[in-house]
mmCIF file of C-alpha atoms and ligand atoms in Angstrom:
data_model
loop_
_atom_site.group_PDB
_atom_site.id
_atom_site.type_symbol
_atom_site.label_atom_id
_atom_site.label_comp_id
_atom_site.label_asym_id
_atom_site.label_seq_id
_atom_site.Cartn_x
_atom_site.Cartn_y
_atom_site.Cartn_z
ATOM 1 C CA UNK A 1 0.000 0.000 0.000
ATOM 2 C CA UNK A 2 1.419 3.398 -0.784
ATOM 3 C CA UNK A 3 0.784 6.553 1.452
ATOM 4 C CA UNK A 4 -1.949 7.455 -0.456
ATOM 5 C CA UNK A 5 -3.375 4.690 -0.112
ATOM 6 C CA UNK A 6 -2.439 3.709 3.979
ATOM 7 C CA UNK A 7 -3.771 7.749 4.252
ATOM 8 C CA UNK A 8 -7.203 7.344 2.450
ATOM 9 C CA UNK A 9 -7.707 3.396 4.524
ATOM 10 C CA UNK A 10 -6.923 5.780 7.782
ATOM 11 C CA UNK A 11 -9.485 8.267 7.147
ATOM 12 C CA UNK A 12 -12.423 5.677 5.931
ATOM 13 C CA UNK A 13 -12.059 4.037 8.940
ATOM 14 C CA UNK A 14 -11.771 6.937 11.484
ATOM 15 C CA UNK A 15 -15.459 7.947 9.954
ATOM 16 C CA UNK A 16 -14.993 11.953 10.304
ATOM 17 C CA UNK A 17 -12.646 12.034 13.076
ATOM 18 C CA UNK A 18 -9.614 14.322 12.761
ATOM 19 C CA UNK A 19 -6.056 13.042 13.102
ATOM 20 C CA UNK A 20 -3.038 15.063 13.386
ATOM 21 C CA UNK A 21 -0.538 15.091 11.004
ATOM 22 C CA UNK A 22 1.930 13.618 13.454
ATOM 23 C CA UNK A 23 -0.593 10.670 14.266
ATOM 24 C CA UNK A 24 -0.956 9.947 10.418
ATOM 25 C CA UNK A 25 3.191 10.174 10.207
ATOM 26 C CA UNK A 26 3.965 7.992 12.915
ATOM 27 C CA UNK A 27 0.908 5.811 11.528
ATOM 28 C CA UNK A 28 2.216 5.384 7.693
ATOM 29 C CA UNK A 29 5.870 5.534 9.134
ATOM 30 C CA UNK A 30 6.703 9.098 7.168
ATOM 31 C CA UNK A 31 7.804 12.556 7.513
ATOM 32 C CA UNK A 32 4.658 14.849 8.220
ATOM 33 C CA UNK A 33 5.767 16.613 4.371
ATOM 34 C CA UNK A 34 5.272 13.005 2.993
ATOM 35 C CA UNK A 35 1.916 13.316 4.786
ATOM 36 C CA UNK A 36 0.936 16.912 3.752
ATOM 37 C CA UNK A 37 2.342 16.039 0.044
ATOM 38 C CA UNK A 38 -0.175 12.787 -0.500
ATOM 39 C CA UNK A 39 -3.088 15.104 1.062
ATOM 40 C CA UNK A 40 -2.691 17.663 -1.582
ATOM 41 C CA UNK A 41 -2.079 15.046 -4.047
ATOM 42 C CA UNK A 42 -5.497 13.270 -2.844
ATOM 43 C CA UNK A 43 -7.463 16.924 -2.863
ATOM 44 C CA UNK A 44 -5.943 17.242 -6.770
ATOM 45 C CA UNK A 45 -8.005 13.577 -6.984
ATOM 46 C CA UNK A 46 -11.433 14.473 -6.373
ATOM 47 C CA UNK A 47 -10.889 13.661 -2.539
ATOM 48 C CA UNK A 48 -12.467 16.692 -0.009
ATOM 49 C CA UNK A 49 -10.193 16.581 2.799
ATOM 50 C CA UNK A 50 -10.120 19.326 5.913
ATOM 51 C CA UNK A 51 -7.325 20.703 8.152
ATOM 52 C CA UNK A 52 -7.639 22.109 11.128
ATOM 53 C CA UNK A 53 -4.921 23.675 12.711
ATOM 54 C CA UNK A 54 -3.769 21.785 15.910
ATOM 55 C CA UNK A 55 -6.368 18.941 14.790
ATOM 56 C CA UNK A 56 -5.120 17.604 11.999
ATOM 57 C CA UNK A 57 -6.450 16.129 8.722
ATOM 58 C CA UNK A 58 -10.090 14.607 7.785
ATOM 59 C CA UNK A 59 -11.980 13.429 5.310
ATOM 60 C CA UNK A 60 -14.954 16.020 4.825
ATOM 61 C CA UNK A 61 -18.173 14.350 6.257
ATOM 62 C CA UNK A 62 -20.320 14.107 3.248
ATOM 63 C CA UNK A 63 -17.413 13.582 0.926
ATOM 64 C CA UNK A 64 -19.585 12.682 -2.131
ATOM 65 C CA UNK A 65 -16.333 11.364 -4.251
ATOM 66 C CA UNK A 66 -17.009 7.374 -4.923
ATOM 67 C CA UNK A 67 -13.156 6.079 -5.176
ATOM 68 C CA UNK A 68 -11.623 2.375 -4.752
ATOM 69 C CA UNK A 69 -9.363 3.568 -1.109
ATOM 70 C CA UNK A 70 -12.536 4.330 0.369
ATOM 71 C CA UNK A 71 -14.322 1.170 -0.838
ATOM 72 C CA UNK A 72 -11.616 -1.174 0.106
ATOM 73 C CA UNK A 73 -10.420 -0.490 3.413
ATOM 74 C CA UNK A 74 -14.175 -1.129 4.783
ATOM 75 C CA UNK A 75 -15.132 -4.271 3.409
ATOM 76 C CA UNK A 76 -14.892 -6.774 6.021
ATOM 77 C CA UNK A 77 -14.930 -10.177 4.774
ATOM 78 C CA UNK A 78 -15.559 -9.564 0.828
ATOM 79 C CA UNK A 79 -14.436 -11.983 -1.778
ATOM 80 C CA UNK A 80 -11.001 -13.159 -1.038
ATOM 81 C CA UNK A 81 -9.139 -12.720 -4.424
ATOM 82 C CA UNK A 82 -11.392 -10.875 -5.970
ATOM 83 C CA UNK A 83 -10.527 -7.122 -7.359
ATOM 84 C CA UNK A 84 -12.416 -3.860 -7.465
ATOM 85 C CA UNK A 85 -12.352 -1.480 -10.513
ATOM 86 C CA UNK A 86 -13.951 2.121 -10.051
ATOM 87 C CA UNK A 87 -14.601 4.509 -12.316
ATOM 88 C CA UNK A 88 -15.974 8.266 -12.460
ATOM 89 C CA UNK A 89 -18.193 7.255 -16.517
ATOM 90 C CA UNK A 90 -18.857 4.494 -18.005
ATOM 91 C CA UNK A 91 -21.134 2.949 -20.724
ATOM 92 C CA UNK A 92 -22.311 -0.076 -18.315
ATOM 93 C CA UNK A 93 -21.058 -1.739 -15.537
ATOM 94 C CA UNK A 94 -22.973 -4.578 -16.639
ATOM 95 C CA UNK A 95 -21.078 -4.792 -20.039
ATOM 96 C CA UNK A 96 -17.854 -3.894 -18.832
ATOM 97 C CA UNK A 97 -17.881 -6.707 -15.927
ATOM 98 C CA UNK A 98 -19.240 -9.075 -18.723
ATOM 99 C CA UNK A 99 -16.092 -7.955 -21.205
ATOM 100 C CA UNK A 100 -13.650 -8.377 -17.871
ATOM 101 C CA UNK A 101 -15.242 -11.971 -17.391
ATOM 102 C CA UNK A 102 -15.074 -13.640 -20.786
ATOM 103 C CA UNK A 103 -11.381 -12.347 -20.925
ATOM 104 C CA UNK A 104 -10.734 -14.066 -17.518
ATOM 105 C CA UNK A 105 -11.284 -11.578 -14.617
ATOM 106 C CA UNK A 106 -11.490 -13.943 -11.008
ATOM 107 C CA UNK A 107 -14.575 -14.473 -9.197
ATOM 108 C CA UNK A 108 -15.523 -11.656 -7.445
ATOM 109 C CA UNK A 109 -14.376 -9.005 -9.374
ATOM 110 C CA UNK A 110 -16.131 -5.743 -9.090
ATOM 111 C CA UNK A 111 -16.779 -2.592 -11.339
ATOM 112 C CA UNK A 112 -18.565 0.376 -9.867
ATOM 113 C CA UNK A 113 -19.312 4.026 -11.991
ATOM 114 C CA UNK A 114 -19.936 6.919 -10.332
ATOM 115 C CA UNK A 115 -22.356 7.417 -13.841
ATOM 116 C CA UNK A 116 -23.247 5.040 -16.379
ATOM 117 C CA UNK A 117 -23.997 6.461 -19.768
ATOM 118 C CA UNK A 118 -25.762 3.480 -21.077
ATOM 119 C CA UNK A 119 -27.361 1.831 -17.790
ATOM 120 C CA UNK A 120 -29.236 -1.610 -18.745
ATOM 121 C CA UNK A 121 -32.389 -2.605 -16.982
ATOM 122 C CA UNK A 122 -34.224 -5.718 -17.115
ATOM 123 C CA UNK A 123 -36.099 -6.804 -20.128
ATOM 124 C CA UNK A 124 -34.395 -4.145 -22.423
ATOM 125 C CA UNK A 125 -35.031 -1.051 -20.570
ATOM 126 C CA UNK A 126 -32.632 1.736 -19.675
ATOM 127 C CA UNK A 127 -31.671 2.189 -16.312
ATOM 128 C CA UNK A 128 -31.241 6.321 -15.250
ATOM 129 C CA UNK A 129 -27.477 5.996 -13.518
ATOM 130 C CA UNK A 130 -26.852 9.950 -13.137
ATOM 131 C CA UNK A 131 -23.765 11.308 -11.686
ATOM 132 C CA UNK A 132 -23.346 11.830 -7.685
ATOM 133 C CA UNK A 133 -26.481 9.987 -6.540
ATOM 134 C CA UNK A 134 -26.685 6.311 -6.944
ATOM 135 C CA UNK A 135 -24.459 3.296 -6.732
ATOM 136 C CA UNK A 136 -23.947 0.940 -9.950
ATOM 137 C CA UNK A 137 -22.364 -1.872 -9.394
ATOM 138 C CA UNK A 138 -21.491 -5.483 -10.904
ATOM 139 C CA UNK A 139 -20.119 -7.978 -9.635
ATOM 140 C CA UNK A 140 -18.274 -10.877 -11.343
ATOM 141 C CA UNK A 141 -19.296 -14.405 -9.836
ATOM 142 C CA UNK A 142 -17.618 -17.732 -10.826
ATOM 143 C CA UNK A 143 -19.875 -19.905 -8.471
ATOM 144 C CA UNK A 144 -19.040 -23.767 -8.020
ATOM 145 C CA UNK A 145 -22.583 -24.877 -7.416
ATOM 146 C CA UNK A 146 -24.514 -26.938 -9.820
ATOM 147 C CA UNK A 147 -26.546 -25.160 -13.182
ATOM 148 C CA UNK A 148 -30.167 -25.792 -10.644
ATOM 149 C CA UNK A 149 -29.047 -22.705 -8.850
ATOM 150 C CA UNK A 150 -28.518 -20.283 -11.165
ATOM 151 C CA UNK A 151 -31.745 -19.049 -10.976
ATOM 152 C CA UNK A 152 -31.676 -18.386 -7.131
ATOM 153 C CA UNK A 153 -28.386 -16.024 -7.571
ATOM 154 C CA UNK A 154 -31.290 -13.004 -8.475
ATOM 155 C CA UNK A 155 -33.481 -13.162 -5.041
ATOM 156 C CA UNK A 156 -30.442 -13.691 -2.884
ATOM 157 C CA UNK A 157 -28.848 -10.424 -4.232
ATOM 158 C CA UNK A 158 -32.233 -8.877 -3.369
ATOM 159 C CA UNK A 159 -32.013 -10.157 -0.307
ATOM 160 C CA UNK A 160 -28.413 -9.002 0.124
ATOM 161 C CA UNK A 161 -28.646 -5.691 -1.133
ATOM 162 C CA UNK A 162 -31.857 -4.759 0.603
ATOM 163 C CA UNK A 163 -29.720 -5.968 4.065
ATOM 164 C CA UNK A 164 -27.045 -3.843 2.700
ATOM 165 C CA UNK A 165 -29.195 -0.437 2.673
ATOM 166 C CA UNK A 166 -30.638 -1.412 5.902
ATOM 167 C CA UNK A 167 -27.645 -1.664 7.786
ATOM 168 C CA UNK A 168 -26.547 1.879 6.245
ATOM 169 C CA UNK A 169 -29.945 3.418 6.531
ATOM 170 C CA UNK A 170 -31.369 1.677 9.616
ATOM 171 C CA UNK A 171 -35.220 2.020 7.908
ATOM 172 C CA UNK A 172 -36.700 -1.626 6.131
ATOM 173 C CA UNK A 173 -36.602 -2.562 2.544
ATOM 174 C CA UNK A 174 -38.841 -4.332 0.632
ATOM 175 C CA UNK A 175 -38.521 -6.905 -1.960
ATOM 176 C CA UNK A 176 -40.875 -6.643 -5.092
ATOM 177 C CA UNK A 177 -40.488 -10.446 -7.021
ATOM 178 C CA UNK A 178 -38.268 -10.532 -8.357
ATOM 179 C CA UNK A 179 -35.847 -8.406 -7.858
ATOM 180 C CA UNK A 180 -37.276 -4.608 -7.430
ATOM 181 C CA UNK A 181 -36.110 -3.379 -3.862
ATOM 182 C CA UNK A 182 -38.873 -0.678 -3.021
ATOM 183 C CA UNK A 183 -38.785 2.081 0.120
ATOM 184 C CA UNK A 184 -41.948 3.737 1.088
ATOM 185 C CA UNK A 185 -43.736 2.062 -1.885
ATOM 186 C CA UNK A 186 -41.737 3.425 -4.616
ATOM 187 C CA UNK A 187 -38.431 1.870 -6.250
ATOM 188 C CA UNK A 188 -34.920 1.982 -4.705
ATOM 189 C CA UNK A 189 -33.082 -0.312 -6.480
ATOM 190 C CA UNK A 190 -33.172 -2.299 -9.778
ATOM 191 C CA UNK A 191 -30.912 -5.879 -10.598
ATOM 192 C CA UNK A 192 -29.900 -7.308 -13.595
ATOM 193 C CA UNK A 193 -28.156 -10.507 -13.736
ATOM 194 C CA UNK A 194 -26.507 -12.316 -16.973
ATOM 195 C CA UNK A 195 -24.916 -15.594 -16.940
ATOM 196 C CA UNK A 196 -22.953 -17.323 -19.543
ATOM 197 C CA UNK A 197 -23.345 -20.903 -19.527
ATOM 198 C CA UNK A 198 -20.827 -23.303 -20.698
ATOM 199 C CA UNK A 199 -21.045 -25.675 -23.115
ATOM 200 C CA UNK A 200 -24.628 -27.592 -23.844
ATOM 201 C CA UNK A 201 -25.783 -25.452 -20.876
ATOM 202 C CA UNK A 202 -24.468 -27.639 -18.282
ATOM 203 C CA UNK A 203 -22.559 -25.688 -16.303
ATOM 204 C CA UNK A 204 -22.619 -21.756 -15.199
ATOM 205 C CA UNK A 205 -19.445 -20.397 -16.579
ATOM 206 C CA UNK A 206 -19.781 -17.162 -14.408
ATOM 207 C CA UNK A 207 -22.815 -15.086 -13.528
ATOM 208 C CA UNK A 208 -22.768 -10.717 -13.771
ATOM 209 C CA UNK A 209 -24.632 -9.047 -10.806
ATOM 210 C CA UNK A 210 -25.651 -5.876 -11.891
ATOM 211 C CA UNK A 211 -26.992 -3.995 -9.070
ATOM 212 C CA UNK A 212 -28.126 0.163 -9.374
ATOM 213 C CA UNK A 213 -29.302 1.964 -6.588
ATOM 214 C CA UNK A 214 -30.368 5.454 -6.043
ATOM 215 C CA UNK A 215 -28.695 6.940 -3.111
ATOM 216 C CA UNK A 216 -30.048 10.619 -3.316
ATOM 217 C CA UNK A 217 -32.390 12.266 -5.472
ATOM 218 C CA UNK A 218 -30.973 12.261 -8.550
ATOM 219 C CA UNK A 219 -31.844 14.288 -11.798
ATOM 220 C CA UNK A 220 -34.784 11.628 -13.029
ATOM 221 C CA UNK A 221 -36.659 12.288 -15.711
ATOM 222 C CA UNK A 222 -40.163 13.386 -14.349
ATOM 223 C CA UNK A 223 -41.913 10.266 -15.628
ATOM 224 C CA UNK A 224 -39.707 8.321 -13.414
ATOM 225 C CA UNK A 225 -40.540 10.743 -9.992
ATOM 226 C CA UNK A 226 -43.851 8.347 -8.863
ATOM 227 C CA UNK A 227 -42.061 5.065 -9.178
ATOM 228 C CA UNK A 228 -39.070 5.982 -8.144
ATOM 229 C CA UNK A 229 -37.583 7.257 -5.082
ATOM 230 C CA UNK A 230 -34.133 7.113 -2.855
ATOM 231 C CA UNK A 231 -33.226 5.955 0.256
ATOM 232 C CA UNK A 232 -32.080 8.966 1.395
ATOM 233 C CA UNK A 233 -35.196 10.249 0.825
ATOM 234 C CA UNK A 234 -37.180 7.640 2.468
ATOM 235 C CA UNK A 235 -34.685 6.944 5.140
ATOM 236 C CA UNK A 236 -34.133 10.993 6.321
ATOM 237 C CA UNK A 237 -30.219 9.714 6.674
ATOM 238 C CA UNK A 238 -27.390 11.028 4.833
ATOM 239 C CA UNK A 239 -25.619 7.948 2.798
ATOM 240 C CA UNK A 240 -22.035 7.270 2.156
ATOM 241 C CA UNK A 241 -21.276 5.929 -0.813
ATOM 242 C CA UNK A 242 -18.765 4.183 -0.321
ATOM 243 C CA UNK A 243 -19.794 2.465 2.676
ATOM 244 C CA UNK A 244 -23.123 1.537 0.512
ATOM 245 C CA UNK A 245 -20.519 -0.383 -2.209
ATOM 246 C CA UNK A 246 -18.921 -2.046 0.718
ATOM 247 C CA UNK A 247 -21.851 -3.124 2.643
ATOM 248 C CA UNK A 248 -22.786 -4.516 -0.812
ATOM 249 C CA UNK A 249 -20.168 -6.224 -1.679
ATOM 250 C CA UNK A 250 -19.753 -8.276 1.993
ATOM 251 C CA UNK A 251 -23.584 -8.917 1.698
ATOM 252 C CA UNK A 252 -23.436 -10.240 -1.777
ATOM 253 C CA UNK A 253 -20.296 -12.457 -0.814
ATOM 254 C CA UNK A 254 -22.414 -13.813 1.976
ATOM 255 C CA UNK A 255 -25.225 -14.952 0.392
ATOM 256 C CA UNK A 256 -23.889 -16.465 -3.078
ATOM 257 C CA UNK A 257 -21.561 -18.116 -0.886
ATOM 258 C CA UNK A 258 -24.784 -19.916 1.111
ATOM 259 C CA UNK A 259 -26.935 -19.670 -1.834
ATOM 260 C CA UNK A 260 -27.182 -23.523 -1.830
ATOM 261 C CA UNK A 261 -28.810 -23.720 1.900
ATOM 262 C CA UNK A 262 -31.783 -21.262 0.710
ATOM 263 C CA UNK A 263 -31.785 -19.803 4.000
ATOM 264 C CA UNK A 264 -32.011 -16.821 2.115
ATOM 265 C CA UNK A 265 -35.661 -17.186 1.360
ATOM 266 C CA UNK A 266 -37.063 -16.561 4.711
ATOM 267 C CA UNK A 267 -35.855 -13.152 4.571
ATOM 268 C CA UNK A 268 -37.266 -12.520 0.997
ATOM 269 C CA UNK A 269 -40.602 -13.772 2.207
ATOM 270 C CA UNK A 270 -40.530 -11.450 4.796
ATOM 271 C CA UNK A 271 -40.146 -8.683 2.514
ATOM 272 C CA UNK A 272 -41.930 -9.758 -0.803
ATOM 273 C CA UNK A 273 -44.369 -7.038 -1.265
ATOM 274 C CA UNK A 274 -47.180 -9.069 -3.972
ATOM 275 C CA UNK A 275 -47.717 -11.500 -1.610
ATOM 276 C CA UNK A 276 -51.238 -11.562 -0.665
ATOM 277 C CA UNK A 277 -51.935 -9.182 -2.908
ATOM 278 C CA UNK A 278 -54.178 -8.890 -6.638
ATOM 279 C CA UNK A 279 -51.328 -8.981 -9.461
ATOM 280 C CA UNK A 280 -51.366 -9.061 -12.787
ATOM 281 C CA UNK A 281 -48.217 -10.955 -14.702
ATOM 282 C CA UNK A 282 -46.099 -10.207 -17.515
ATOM 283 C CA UNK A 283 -45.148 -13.748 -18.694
ATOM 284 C CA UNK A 284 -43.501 -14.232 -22.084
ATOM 285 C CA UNK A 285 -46.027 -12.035 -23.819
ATOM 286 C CA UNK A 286 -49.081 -13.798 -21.886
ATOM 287 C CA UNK A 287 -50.527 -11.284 -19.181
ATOM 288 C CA UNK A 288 -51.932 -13.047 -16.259
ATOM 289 C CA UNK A 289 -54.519 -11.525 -13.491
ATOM 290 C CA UNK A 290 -54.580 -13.563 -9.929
ATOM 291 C CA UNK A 291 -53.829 -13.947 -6.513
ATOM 292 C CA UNK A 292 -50.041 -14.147 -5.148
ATOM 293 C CA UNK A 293 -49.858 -16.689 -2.950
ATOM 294 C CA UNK A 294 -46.254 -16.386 -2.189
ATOM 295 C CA UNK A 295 -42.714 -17.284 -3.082
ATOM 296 C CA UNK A 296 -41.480 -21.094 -3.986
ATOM 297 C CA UNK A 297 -38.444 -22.385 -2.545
ATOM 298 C CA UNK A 298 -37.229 -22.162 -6.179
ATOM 299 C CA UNK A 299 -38.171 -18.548 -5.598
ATOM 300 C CA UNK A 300 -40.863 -18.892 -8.057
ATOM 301 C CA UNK A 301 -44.003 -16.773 -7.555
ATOM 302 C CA UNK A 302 -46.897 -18.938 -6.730
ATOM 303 C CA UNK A 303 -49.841 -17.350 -8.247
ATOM 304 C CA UNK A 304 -53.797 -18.291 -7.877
ATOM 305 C CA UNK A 305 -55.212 -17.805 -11.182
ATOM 306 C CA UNK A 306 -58.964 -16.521 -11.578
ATOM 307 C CA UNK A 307 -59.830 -20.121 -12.447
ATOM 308 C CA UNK A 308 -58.830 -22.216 -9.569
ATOM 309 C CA UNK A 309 -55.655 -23.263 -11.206
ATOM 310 C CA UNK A 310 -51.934 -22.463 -9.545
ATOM 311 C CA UNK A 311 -48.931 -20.995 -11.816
ATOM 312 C CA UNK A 312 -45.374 -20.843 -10.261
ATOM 313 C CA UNK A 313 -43.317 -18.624 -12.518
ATOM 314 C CA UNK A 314 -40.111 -18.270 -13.027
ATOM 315 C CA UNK A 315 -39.370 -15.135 -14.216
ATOM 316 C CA UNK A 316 -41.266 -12.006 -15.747
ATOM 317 C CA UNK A 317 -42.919 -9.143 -14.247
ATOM 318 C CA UNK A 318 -45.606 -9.100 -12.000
ATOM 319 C CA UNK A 319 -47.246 -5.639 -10.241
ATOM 320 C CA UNK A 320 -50.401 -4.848 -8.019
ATOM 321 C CA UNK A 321 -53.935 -4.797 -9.444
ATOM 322 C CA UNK A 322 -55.271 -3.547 -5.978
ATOM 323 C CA UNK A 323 -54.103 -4.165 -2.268
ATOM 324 C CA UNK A 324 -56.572 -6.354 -0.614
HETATM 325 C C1 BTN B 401 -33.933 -3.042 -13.478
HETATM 326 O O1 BTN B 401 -34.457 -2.411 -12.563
HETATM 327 O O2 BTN B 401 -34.529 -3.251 -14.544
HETATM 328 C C2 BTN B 401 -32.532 -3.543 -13.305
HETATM 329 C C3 BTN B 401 -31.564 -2.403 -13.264
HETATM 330 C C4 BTN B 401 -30.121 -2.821 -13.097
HETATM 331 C C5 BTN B 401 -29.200 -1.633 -13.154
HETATM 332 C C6 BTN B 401 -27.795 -1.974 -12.815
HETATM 333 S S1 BTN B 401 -26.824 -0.526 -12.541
HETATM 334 C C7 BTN B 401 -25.382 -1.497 -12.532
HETATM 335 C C8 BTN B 401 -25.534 -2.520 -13.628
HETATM 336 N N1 BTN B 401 -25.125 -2.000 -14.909
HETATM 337 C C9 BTN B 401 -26.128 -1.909 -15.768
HETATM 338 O O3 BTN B 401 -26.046 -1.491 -16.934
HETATM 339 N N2 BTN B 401 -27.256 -2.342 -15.192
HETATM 340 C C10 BTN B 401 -27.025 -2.778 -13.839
#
C-alpha cells in the first residue's frame, strides 16, 4: 500500500474524526511533508479533505467522491481474491464486468461508476445511472454450485442488497419479485443478472450481478418521480457511498456463498411485497390476473389464477392490481 493509499484506509475508517498530522506520520511511518504532500495530491483527486490547525487532517463528512481507497479499506470479509475497478463514466457496468469476465477476470471481481452512460435494466429497458447519486455496481461471480441454482443467484442479491441499505440506513426494505427493492412504496433499487453458460448449458461459466441503486435524489426524468424514489429520501439519513458499495459487496459475498442452503428465502418472504396481494403478470407475452400466494423455494411466484388453477413462474414481471 502506498501513502496514499495507507492515508485514504486511515481516514475511511476513522469515519470523520480528525487526526493530526503527526498521528498519520507515525501511523504510515513518514515525515509529516510526505503526509501533507499525498493530502494535496489526494485533494488534486477528487478527494475533499479538511485541516484544522492543531487537529489535523479529515476526510470532509459528506465527501460525495465514490473512489476504490474508500471502498476497500471497509469491506470486512468480501471476496477473497477478488478485485475492485472504479470509475468516475462508463457505458455499463454490466457490459464492462461481462467484457472483464469472458477475458478471464477472477470471481468476485467488481466494477462500480460513479455514472453510467448506457445503464441496462431488465427486459431491455434503460436504467437512469446519473452522476453523484446512486451506486452501480457489478459484480463478477464464478460460483461452483450446480446449473439448478442459477436461478436463485437473483433473489439472494435482493435479499443481500436490501440488508445492505438497511444496515446503512437503519429504515426496512422491501422486496418486489423478483428483484425490485422498493422504500416507502416506490423503487430503490433495480438488478440485472446475466450468466454465460458453458457448453450444452451444463454448467454456469460465471454469472454478472448488476446492481443500481439510487442513493439521493438524482436528476430523473419526471416520468420516473412516482415510481421511483431514494433511500435517502425515504430513510431521512445522509448515505455514504462508499460504505453503501462495501456493505454490498460483503452482503453479496455472503449470500452467493450460502446460496445452496436457501436460507435466504425466509428473509425474501418477509419482505416480498405481492404476496397476498391482486397482481397481474407479464409472462412471455401472456398477461396473467390472480392472486399471489407467495414465493417457492425455487423462488418462483406462486400465483392463484382466476380459475382455480396455480402458476409458479419463473421469471417475468408481475405488479399490483389492488391491495386487498
Ligand atoms: C432493473 O431495474 O430493470 C434492473 C436495473 C439494473 C441496473 C444496474 S446498474 C449497474 C448494472 N449496470 C447496468 O447497466 N445495469 C445494472
Amino acid at each position: 500500500m502506498n501513502v496514499k493509499e495507507a492515508l485514504l484506509s486511515t481516514f475511511a475508517k476513522a469515519e470523520g474524526e480528525y487526526i493530526s498530522g503527526s498521528a498519520l506520520a507515525n501511523k504510515l511511518g513518514v515525515s509529516r511533508n510526505a503526509v501533507w504532500k499525498a493530502v494535496k495530491s489526494l485533494e488534486s483527486e477528487g478527494y475533499c479533505i479538511e485541516s484544522a490547525a492543531a487537529k489535523g487532517y479529515r476526510l470532509t463528512p459528506g465527501n460525495n467522491h465514490l473512489a476504490a481507497g474508500l471502498i476497500l479499506p471497509r469491506i470486512k470479509k468480501g471476496f477473497p481474491g477478488g478485485e475492485l475497478q472504479v470509475y468516475g463514466e462508463i457505458d455499463s457496468t454490466n457490459s464492462c464486468a461481462k467484457k472483464l469476465a469472458s477475458l478471464g477476470a477472477p470471481h468476485g471481481t467488481v466494477v462500480i461508476a460513479d455514472k453510467q452512460t448506457a445503464g441496462r435494466g431488465r427486459l431491455g429497458r434503460t436504467f437512469v445511472s446519473p452522476s453523484g447519486t446512486g451506486i452501480y455496481m457489478s459484480i463478477i461471480i464464478r460460483p461452483e454450485f450446480g446449473i439448478e441454482t442459477a436461478p436463485l443467484i437473483t433473489s439472494a442479491s435482493a435479499v443481500a442488497a436490501a440488508e445492505a441499505v438497511e444496515e446503512l440506513c437503519g429504515s426496512p426494505v422491501n422486496i418486489k419479485w423478483v428483484n425490485d427493492l422498493y422504500m416507502g412504496g416506490r423503487k430503490i433499487c433495480g438488478i440485472l443478472t446475466e450468466a454465460s453458460f458453458g457448453l450444452e448449458m451444463k454448467s454456469l461459466d460465471f454469472a454478472v450481478i448488476g446492481i443500481g441503486i439510487n442513493v439521493r435524489r438524482g436528476n430523473f426524468p419526471e416520468e420516473l418521480s412516482h415510481i421511483a424514489t431514494s433511500v435517502e429520501e425515504e430513510s431521512g439519513k445522509v448515505i455514504d457511498r462508499n460504505a453503501l458499495c462495501a456493505a454490498v459487496i460483503d452482503h453479496i459475498a455472503d449470500s452467493i456463498s450460502n446460496i445452496e442452503s436457501r436460507s435466504f428465502l425466509t428473509a425474501y418472504r418477509q419482505r416480498e411485497l405481492l404476496t397476498g396481494n391482486t397482481i397481474t403478470a407479464n409472462v412471455g407475452g401472456e398477461t396473467l390476473t390472480g392472486t399471489a400466494l407467495g414465493v417457492d423455494d425455487n423462488a418462483n411466484l406462486i400465483v392463484r389464477l382466476e380459475d382455480g388453477s396455480e402458476r409458479h413462474l419463473s421469471s417475468g414481471e408481475a405488479n399490483l392490481c389492488r391491495i386487498k
